[in-house]
mmCIF file of C-alpha atoms in Angstrom:
data_model
loop_
_atom_site.group_PDB
_atom_site.id
_atom_site.type_symbol
_atom_site.label_atom_id
_atom_site.label_comp_id
_atom_site.label_asym_id
_atom_site.label_seq_id
_atom_site.Cartn_x
_atom_site.Cartn_y
_atom_site.Cartn_z
ATOM 1 C CA MET A 488 -0.175 0.285 -0.079
ATOM 2 C CA VAL A 489 2.884 2.487 0.833
ATOM 3 C CA ARG A 490 4.401 1.606 -2.624
ATOM 4 C CA TYR A 491 1.139 2.588 -4.162
ATOM 5 C CA LEU A 492 0.860 5.667 -2.250
ATOM 6 C CA THR A 493 4.535 6.552 -3.078
ATOM 7 C CA PHE A 494 3.798 6.066 -6.723
ATOM 8 C CA SER A 495 0.692 7.851 -6.644
ATOM 9 C CA ILE A 496 2.178 11.218 -5.130
ATOM 10 C CA SER A 497 5.216 11.098 -7.465
ATOM 11 C CA ILE A 498 3.124 11.033 -10.518
ATOM 12 C CA CYS A 499 0.960 13.796 -9.559
ATOM 13 C CA PHE A 500 3.944 15.698 -9.131
ATOM 14 C CA ILE A 501 5.144 14.682 -12.364
ATOM 15 C CA SER A 502 1.741 15.696 -13.879
ATOM 16 C CA TRP A 503 1.983 19.521 -12.736
ATOM 17 C CA LEU A 504 5.077 19.463 -14.981
ATOM 18 C CA VAL A 505 3.483 17.501 -17.963
ATOM 19 C CA GLY A 506 0.481 19.755 -17.548
ATOM 20 C CA MET A 507 2.354 22.867 -17.640
ATOM 21 C CA MET A 508 4.436 21.830 -20.785
ATOM 22 C CA ILE A 509 1.477 20.405 -22.735
ATOM 23 C CA HIS A 510 -0.398 23.756 -21.617
ATOM 24 C CA TYR A 511 2.531 25.786 -22.767
ATOM 25 C CA ALA A 512 1.678 24.270 -26.341
ATOM 26 C CA LEU A 513 -2.004 24.814 -26.314
ATOM 27 C CA ARG A 514 -1.881 28.396 -25.367
ATOM 28 C CA LYS A 515 -0.932 29.643 -28.599
ATOM 29 C CA THR A 516 -3.719 27.833 -30.636
ATOM 30 C CA ASP A 517 -7.182 29.554 -31.166
ATOM 31 C CA TYR A 518 -8.768 26.404 -29.534
ATOM 32 C CA PHE A 519 -7.507 27.176 -25.809
ATOM 33 C CA ASN A 520 -8.290 30.898 -26.646
ATOM 34 C CA LYS A 521 -12.047 30.519 -27.357
ATOM 35 C CA ASN A 522 -12.751 27.372 -25.198
ATOM 36 C CA LEU A 523 -10.528 26.706 -22.800
ATOM 37 C CA GLN A 524 -10.291 30.349 -21.108
ATOM 38 C CA ASN A 525 -14.008 29.841 -19.979
ATOM 39 C CA LEU A 526 -14.336 26.271 -18.338
ATOM 40 C CA THR A 527 -16.755 25.766 -15.678
ATOM 41 C CA PHE A 528 -17.242 22.476 -14.428
ATOM 42 C CA ILE A 529 -19.499 23.191 -11.292
ATOM 43 C CA GLU A 530 -21.621 26.334 -11.236
ATOM 44 C CA SER A 531 -23.349 25.599 -7.794
ATOM 45 C CA GLN A 532 -22.167 26.891 -4.543
ATOM 46 C CA ASN A 533 -24.056 24.421 -2.789
ATOM 47 C CA LEU A 534 -22.479 21.658 -4.699
ATOM 48 C CA ASN A 535 -18.990 22.926 -4.235
ATOM 49 C CA ARG A 536 -19.555 23.067 -0.690
ATOM 50 C CA ILE A 537 -20.990 19.454 -0.390
ATOM 51 C CA ILE A 538 -18.016 17.991 -2.616
ATOM 52 C CA GLY A 539 -15.468 19.956 0.307
ATOM 53 C CA LEU A 540 -14.029 22.668 -1.655
ATOM 54 C CA GLY A 541 -14.081 25.010 1.107
ATOM 55 C CA VAL A 542 -11.972 22.817 3.429
ATOM 56 C CA PHE A 543 -9.451 22.314 0.432
ATOM 57 C CA LYS A 544 -9.109 26.042 0.016
ATOM 58 C CA TRP A 545 -8.549 26.211 3.796
ATOM 59 C CA ILE A 546 -6.006 24.069 3.603
ATOM 60 C CA VAL A 547 -4.574 25.810 0.429
ATOM 61 C CA LYS A 548 -4.644 28.977 2.446
ATOM 62 C CA ASN A 549 -3.535 27.761 5.914
ATOM 63 C CA THR A 550 -0.498 25.461 4.893
ATOM 64 C CA PHE A 551 2.550 25.082 3.279
ATOM 65 C CA PHE A 552 0.641 24.887 -0.306
ATOM 66 C CA LYS A 553 0.227 28.842 -0.242
ATOM 67 C CA PHE A 554 3.568 29.063 -0.889
ATOM 68 C CA PHE A 555 3.571 27.158 -4.314
ATOM 69 C CA ASN A 556 1.940 29.794 -6.725
ATOM 70 C CA GLN A 557 2.832 33.076 -5.588
ATOM 71 C CA LYS A 558 1.466 34.731 -8.642
ATOM 72 C CA LEU A 559 -1.938 34.091 -7.169
ATOM 73 C CA LYS A 560 -1.866 36.281 -4.281
ATOM 74 C CA LEU A 561 -4.233 39.603 -4.169
ATOM 75 C CA LYS A 562 -2.470 42.716 -3.132
ATOM 76 C CA THR A 563 -4.060 45.691 -1.316
ATOM 77 C CA LYS A 564 -4.400 47.780 -4.598
ATOM 78 C CA ILE A 565 -7.028 46.206 -6.802
ATOM 79 C CA ASP A 566 -7.814 47.640 -10.397
ATOM 80 C CA LYS A 567 -9.065 46.091 -13.475
ATOM 81 C CA PRO A 568 -5.766 45.371 -15.165
ATOM 82 C CA TYR A 569 -4.311 43.731 -12.174
ATOM 83 C CA LEU A 570 -7.392 41.768 -11.562
ATOM 84 C CA CYS A 571 -7.169 40.676 -15.402
ATOM 85 C CA SER A 572 -3.698 39.515 -14.935
ATOM 86 C CA ILE A 573 -4.545 37.585 -11.760
ATOM 87 C CA ARG A 574 -7.529 35.836 -13.736
ATOM 88 C CA ASN A 575 -5.180 34.913 -16.448
ATOM 89 C CA GLU A 576 -2.740 33.365 -13.811
ATOM 90 C CA MET A 577 -5.939 31.586 -12.443
ATOM 91 C CA THR A 578 -6.726 30.331 -15.877
ATOM 92 C CA ILE A 579 -3.158 28.852 -16.458
ATOM 93 C CA SER A 580 -2.806 26.923 -13.067
ATOM 94 C CA GLU A 581 -6.670 25.713 -13.617
ATOM 95 C CA ILE A 582 -5.647 24.483 -17.319
ATOM 96 C CA ASP A 583 -2.235 22.877 -15.737
ATOM 97 C CA HIS A 584 -3.863 20.981 -13.210
ATOM 98 C CA LEU A 585 -6.917 19.876 -15.289
ATOM 99 C CA ILE A 586 -3.864 18.439 -18.322
ATOM 100 C CA GLY A 587 -2.254 16.919 -14.898
ATOM 101 C CA PHE A 588 -5.619 15.228 -13.719
ATOM 102 C CA VAL A 589 -6.097 13.628 -17.092
ATOM 103 C CA PHE A 590 -2.607 12.546 -17.654
ATOM 104 C CA VAL A 591 -2.651 10.790 -14.153
ATOM 105 C CA SER A 592 -5.985 9.484 -15.154
ATOM 106 C CA PHE A 593 -4.404 7.422 -17.954
ATOM 107 C CA PHE A 594 -2.289 5.648 -15.106
ATOM 108 C CA ALA A 595 -5.311 4.772 -13.065
ATOM 109 C CA LEU A 596 -6.807 3.463 -15.715
ATOM 110 C CA ALA A 597 -4.058 1.532 -17.077
ATOM 111 C CA LYS A 598 -3.980 -0.305 -13.516
ATOM 112 C CA ALA A 599 -7.628 -0.826 -13.517
ATOM 113 C CA PHE A 600 -7.065 -2.604 -16.880
ATOM 114 C CA ASP A 601 -4.408 -4.293 -15.550
ATOM 115 C CA ALA A 602 -6.946 -5.797 -13.233
ATOM 116 C CA ASN A 603 -4.685 -4.044 -10.400
ATOM 117 C CA TYR A 604 -8.159 -2.090 -9.057
ATOM 118 C CA LEU A 605 -6.423 -1.106 -5.705
ATOM 119 C CA PHE A 606 -3.728 0.441 -7.385
ATOM 120 C CA GLY A 607 -5.866 2.398 -9.814
ATOM 121 C CA LEU A 608 -8.230 3.597 -6.776
ATOM 122 C CA VAL A 609 -5.341 4.544 -4.850
ATOM 123 C CA ILE A 610 -4.067 6.676 -7.888
ATOM 124 C CA MET A 611 -7.179 8.326 -8.512
ATOM 125 C CA ILE A 612 -7.913 8.938 -4.671
ATOM 126 C CA VAL A 613 -4.444 10.996 -4.889
ATOM 127 C CA ASN A 614 -5.201 12.786 -8.053
ATOM 128 C CA MET A 615 -8.194 14.093 -6.726
ATOM 129 C CA PRO A 616 -6.957 16.344 -4.116
ATOM 130 C CA MET A 617 -3.484 17.214 -6.053
ATOM 131 C CA ASN A 618 -5.224 18.024 -9.583
ATOM 132 C CA LEU A 619 -8.693 18.143 -9.576
ATOM 133 C CA TYR A 620 -9.365 20.141 -6.665
ATOM 134 C CA PRO A 621 -7.061 23.040 -7.394
ATOM 135 C CA SER A 622 -8.705 23.270 -10.750
ATOM 136 C CA LEU A 623 -12.322 23.456 -9.427
ATOM 137 C CA LEU A 624 -10.872 25.916 -6.576
ATOM 138 C CA GLN A 625 -9.316 28.114 -9.727
ATOM 139 C CA GLN A 626 -12.695 28.303 -11.268
ATOM 140 C CA GLU A 627 -14.623 29.300 -8.180
ATOM 141 C CA ASN A 628 -11.761 31.995 -7.941
ATOM 142 C CA LYS A 629 -12.157 33.238 -11.301
ATOM 143 C CA ARG A 630 -15.974 33.608 -11.069
ATOM 144 C CA ARG A 631 -15.333 35.677 -7.889
ATOM 145 C CA ILE A 632 -13.091 37.887 -9.740
ATOM 146 C CA ASP A 633 -14.993 38.089 -12.520
ATOM 147 C CA ARG A 634 -17.551 39.806 -10.124
ATOM 148 C CA LEU A 635 -14.877 42.165 -8.971
ATOM 149 C CA ILE A 636 -13.899 43.074 -12.618
ATOM 150 C CA LYS A 637 -17.954 44.170 -13.314
ATOM 151 C CA ARG A 638 -18.018 46.176 -10.182
ATOM 152 C CA LEU A 639 -14.658 48.209 -11.454
#
């Protein structure tokens, strides 16, 4: 079991790099600019609360995870161009994590097809908080920033 967990955590960290590289190539395409900028998987605040996104947000804000992406910190002086740049950084982070989630999901599916269901399950259990939840959190934060931008 420790071996499964170690592999899962390692592949999730690697997936962040894979997500950044693939996303860098996608950024230059029209598809990205038209379709991936405004993804929304969960619009409901109630559903976000049910799946524990608020708890995840607290963990990110109050643990060492807050040091990972320093570009996503709000300053005290807030104007429209600054909010747009923060929103752009959130989109980049969101897409990186989504690509990472899909990348790791292939490993989990490969283990499931290999009849190693427990290994695949452990991979997905680790993949969700390391890739899916950060992406969902970025989507929620982008919606909040969009409301701020409309007010300005």
